[in-house]
Amino acid sequence: MLHTVEDSSALDLCLEVLVQLIVELKSEQYLHCILDESQKELCKATTMRGSLPTFTLLGRLADAIPVLADLLVVEHSNVVDHLLMGLTYPNEGVKAAVCYLYGKLYSSPVGTERLSAHFTEKLCALFLNTLGHAQTKELQVNCLGLLKELLKSDHFVSILMNNSIEEECKNPDFLEGENPLPLILKKFLLSRDQMLQAASSHCMAAVLVHSPSRYAPAFIHADVPEFLFECLSCTNEILIWSVYCCLLLLTEERLFFSKCHTVYGVESLVRSLRDVLQLSNVELHKQGLLLFTEILKRQPVEIKLFTNRGICKEAIEVLLETVNCPVLEVAVEAVKAVAAFLRKDHLSCPPILYAELQKLLEAVLKRCADLSPPQSSKRHAGDLLFSVPQSHTGNRNLSRVPQRQGQFLLHTLESFRNACRLAVEFQSDPMAQENAFTAPNSESKDTLSNFSEFLLRICDNLCIPMVMSYLERAVSPSVMEVFISTLNILFTVMPNMRDKFSKKLASSSFIRLTLELKARFCSVQSNPVLNQACSSFLYNLCLSLYSAMEKEGDSSQNEQEMFELLQKGLPQLNYTLPESLLLLTENPEPLSLDQSLCSHQYCFILLLYFAYTLGDRFVPEAELFLAIKSFLLSAQDRGDCPPPYIFRAVLHLLAVCQDKSNDLDLRSLCAIKRILDNLPDLGLVYVHCPLLLSFFLRYPEFMGRFGHQILQLWFSREDGNQSEAEQAGFDMSEQLKRANPLLPILKSNSSVLLILLDLVCSSSVDVAQKVLVTLRSFLERNEDVLVCDLLRSQFLQILQQLLVESSSASLQANRNLPLLLNLLFLVHLRSRDVRELDSTDFRLLHQVSNLCGKCTPRDTDLLQPSLNFLYWSLHQTTSSSQQRAVAVLLSNVSLLELLQKVLQRTWLWSCPSASTSLSSEDALLCSVWLLVASLLVYQHQYNAEVHQTLSLDLTDVLNAIIFRKKKPILLLVSILQVLRAVLRQNFSSLLVTVIQPTAQGVRELQLTSLEDSALHPLASWQVLSLVVSLQNLLVHVYLQKDLLLSQAVVACLETLLEYLYVKNQDVALHVASQPWHRFLLFTLLSGGRKSFLQPEILRLMALFVRYQNNNIISQREISQILQEAAEAELSELPEATCRALHLFLRQIQSTCQQMEPVQAGTVQTLMESLGRMRMPAKYQDIVYPFAGPMPLIFDTRVVCVAGRN
């Protein structure tokens, strides 16, 4: 019936019924019957077309009954011969049915075995021909189905591919004529049928999976990869999957890359990945990323994968999107791709996409950080490692963390490591330094420098905290190897930040962490890669820390020796911390030639030194102190001297641990002293550390022998910032005072003071200045008078030696002498109270005055502190000592000659009027004028003998005050003090001779002497001009709120009126009654606090009351002053105000005869209240500025006043 039915639909129905019937009957007998009949029909068929129904039936039966394939092969093998003839028949329907049946036969293991020879000898070439020339979809599909079954067998794959290769070799035209398998499958790729394309690519993958290295070249030579990449533009998930698989297998063959197929297809792949991400097929995402990763990893360096910047940017965008994928498996594959992507040859198309790379890396690290729980506490790296429970292996710990999270962290660290390595490689590429397309005169942020800075910053902010969080839960050797090696690369990412980065790592316990990793995972020669990474990291860390430290004494030979020691010893240093401490106490055998123990000890000491220097004290101080002491004693027993760089570390560790340990015994001290004595230079083992300084000054055995050298080294390397901070003046904050570690040492050990004084004289100016700052700070805080006495005695010896051994020229060339004189003045200034001068003080006074006599007016740096000392010695003492001091100074002719020279230079030196601070010359002039004023007063007071007189031109003095355009205010005030003293002595001093005017001037004075000859040597116009100038000067200094200066001007007005009153009362009263005096008072009141209770105003009021001038001050104003004083709290008023008020009240009592009873009572009450207040008996009103010549030390102006009884 099957052979008689013409209608195809009816035939299909019959076949379906027959197959269903056989299947339902489940009878082997019927099955054999069907097979026998089918065989007979095949034999009887006159044409192969007549056999089509039989082939179709057998194919469907084989599909429904799998055992049928075995029966056909074993018991009805003749059917196979008919199948072979069917493939030769020129009817594709027959061929399609035959291929379908063949596919069923070869799907059976029995059929595959029995038909192996059949395929090799008969079927292979015929099948390839059929496959290559198939036109109908049915035949193409069935052929590909048969091929799929055949390709499951390695033997058949070998026959198919070898047949193609052999035919290709025999006949060059075979590729086009006989269609070998690669070209046949390539033809299917060219079709527009996605099903055939998917089947073709699937078959290619089935071939390649057996041996990519053996079969891939045939496909590559046929340019199959090119068309595979073209297929990625579709949206068929099956086809894309098949192409991904096929290309993934092709990546195992280098020829795939050398033929530049990846360069051609990478753009298609990137866009395919971008499109695939819109689908929900997670496996497809993973497979595509896996393919991309393999291409990125295997691409040869010499062949650029990304030929333009646009493709590279698209790839980064795709990777960024996949990294942020919510599916963890996809994100893991994406991070792997990122790690492979970060290669120089992938990113060398200028300009480099640094900004995009930063976004990508930041996304990777943030995604990984989001997977890890936050760090439980801010513990150091070593503490985190200790918190992980100890187990046999790191892998077992890793099982506590989700496996995928651990993998994600590992691949994230690999990505970051590759980025760091990329930054280092770009440093040697000029094209990669910055964006070549930056506009002129504009700054680009897309530069290598910014990228490198980003790497360091994100490592600190994300990478390190992320790993620390991971260490709280598990420790994996592979993860830590990548992490440590990444940190190692970061040392070279930004060379200018290497020191800072190293210090931060060391201070965060990374030395401890690395040592613990080595001890835990690298003992017994396990984990060699991790051991090498840790050793290299420690070596580079020590190298960076060493380069950042002061090492002036180290020779290049010592440095090289230390580096070689670390390089060789660190890989073997795999001990725990307790074991390492025991290692320091071990003593090698006397005859042993093995130097490994000594090398390990040295390495561990160096690591401890670098760690402790940065504050990581991961070994208890007391235990370390004992271990180091044992190490020193064992070295002494062997007669060994550690190298200077080791002994430097030993001393530093002992100094750091000293406060928490007992003092060293005599044997240990001798061992240290022996090594120090053998050193050519103490700087070889010096570390600029306060603890080391305290350590040396703690033990008398060290201070006596090495104290001078240690202090010299300390000050020579001390940073000047602290000194500059202290230069603001004497009122330093407690914080600055505590910042100097020498201050407590000086307080407890006065012997150090003598060493410091010696340094001031013998060291460089820079060192001497730093010593002076330290001594100044000490003197300000120390109340011990004995210390000041000790310093004065030492100063006397130094000055005596200098004056005896040095000439004037050598004294002027001695740059440390001014510093010493400054310090001498500070010691003297320390005694604020009036005291009796002793023999040392007078000898110092004599030596300093002699020193001044050897100077010239240009030696301001020597003269200024000397005059400071002379002035202070003259004033801060008792009357008896003051009389002797005046005699000492007046007996020094050379000193007085110097004063005369400086006075004459007053009219030669010009100073800008707008100067806000005194120059050194102006300060010297002020000091000389004020010292002369004091000598004038005290010579007259004590009637001291004068050996040398001074001369002053009265016209110059008056002109300086009247025409004051170019003179600083302080200098004018200083000149006023001399003028006051001369006026009080009626121009008849034994010390100062006032030069009379010239002959012409004398004639002029004679003409005016008819009116005011009693004022001689002053003229009326000079008096009036002087009064007006003093008033203007008073307004100027009062508005500047300079109390002492304003009082000095008022005092000069008082003295001038006293002089005029004595000489000519009419002139004095005339001057006192000038109307501008009242205007002066109103000006002062409007510029101040609008209160009468101010010293200047009260003294002016007292002056006008004294000369009974009602035009200037009225009774109403007197009442107003009394009322304001009665309402004020006198105890809260300043001393100067109280004294001025007392003077004003006394003038009222003695001058005003007609006071009302109420006013008289108020005055009496106020006088009694002021009388109960304790005020110094000596009223001082002479201003003296100690403006030193060294602004770096004495930048402030200290003022004091000299006496007036």
CSV table of N, CA and C in Angstrom, one decimal, residues 121 130 144 185 373 394 473 607 933 940 991 1090 1180:
chain,number,residue,atom,x,y,z
A,121,GLU,N,35.1,3.9,4.7
A,121,GLU,CA,35.4,3.4,3.3
A,121,GLU,C,34.4,3.9,2.3
A,130,THR,N,27.1,15.1,-0.6
A,130,THR,CA,25.7,15.4,-0.4
A,130,THR,C,25.5,16.7,0.4
A,144,LEU,N,22.8,18.0,8.4
A,144,LEU,CA,23.4,18.6,9.5
A,144,LEU,C,23.1,17.8,10.8
A,185,LEU,N,30.4,24.1,6.0
A,185,LEU,CA,29.8,24.8,7.1
A,185,LEU,C,29.8,26.3,7.0
A,373,PRO,N,30.3,42.7,54.0
A,373,PRO,CA,29.7,43.4,55.2
A,373,PRO,C,30.7,44.5,55.6
A,394,GLY,N,43.8,27.9,54.4
A,394,GLY,CA,43.0,29.1,54.1
A,394,GLY,C,41.7,28.8,53.4
A,473,ARG,N,36.6,37.6,58.2
A,473,ARG,CA,35.9,36.4,58.1
A,473,ARG,C,36.7,35.3,57.6
A,607,LEU,N,62.9,45.3,60.4
A,607,LEU,CA,61.4,45.4,60.2
A,607,LEU,C,60.8,46.0,61.5
A,933,ALA,N,70.0,108.8,78.1
A,933,ALA,CA,69.0,109.5,79.0
A,933,ALA,C,69.1,109.0,80.4
A,940,HIS,N,73.6,112.5,87.4
A,940,HIS,CA,73.2,113.7,88.2
A,940,HIS,C,72.7,113.3,89.6
A,991,LEU,N,77.8,115.1,82.1
A,991,LEU,CA,78.0,114.1,81.1
A,991,LEU,C,77.7,114.6,79.7
A,1090,LYS,N,36.0,108.3,75.5
A,1090,LYS,CA,35.2,109.4,75.9
A,1090,LYS,C,35.0,109.4,77.4
A,1180,GLN,N,57.7,104.9,87.0
A,1180,GLN,CA,58.5,104.7,85.8
A,1180,GLN,C,57.8,105.3,84.6
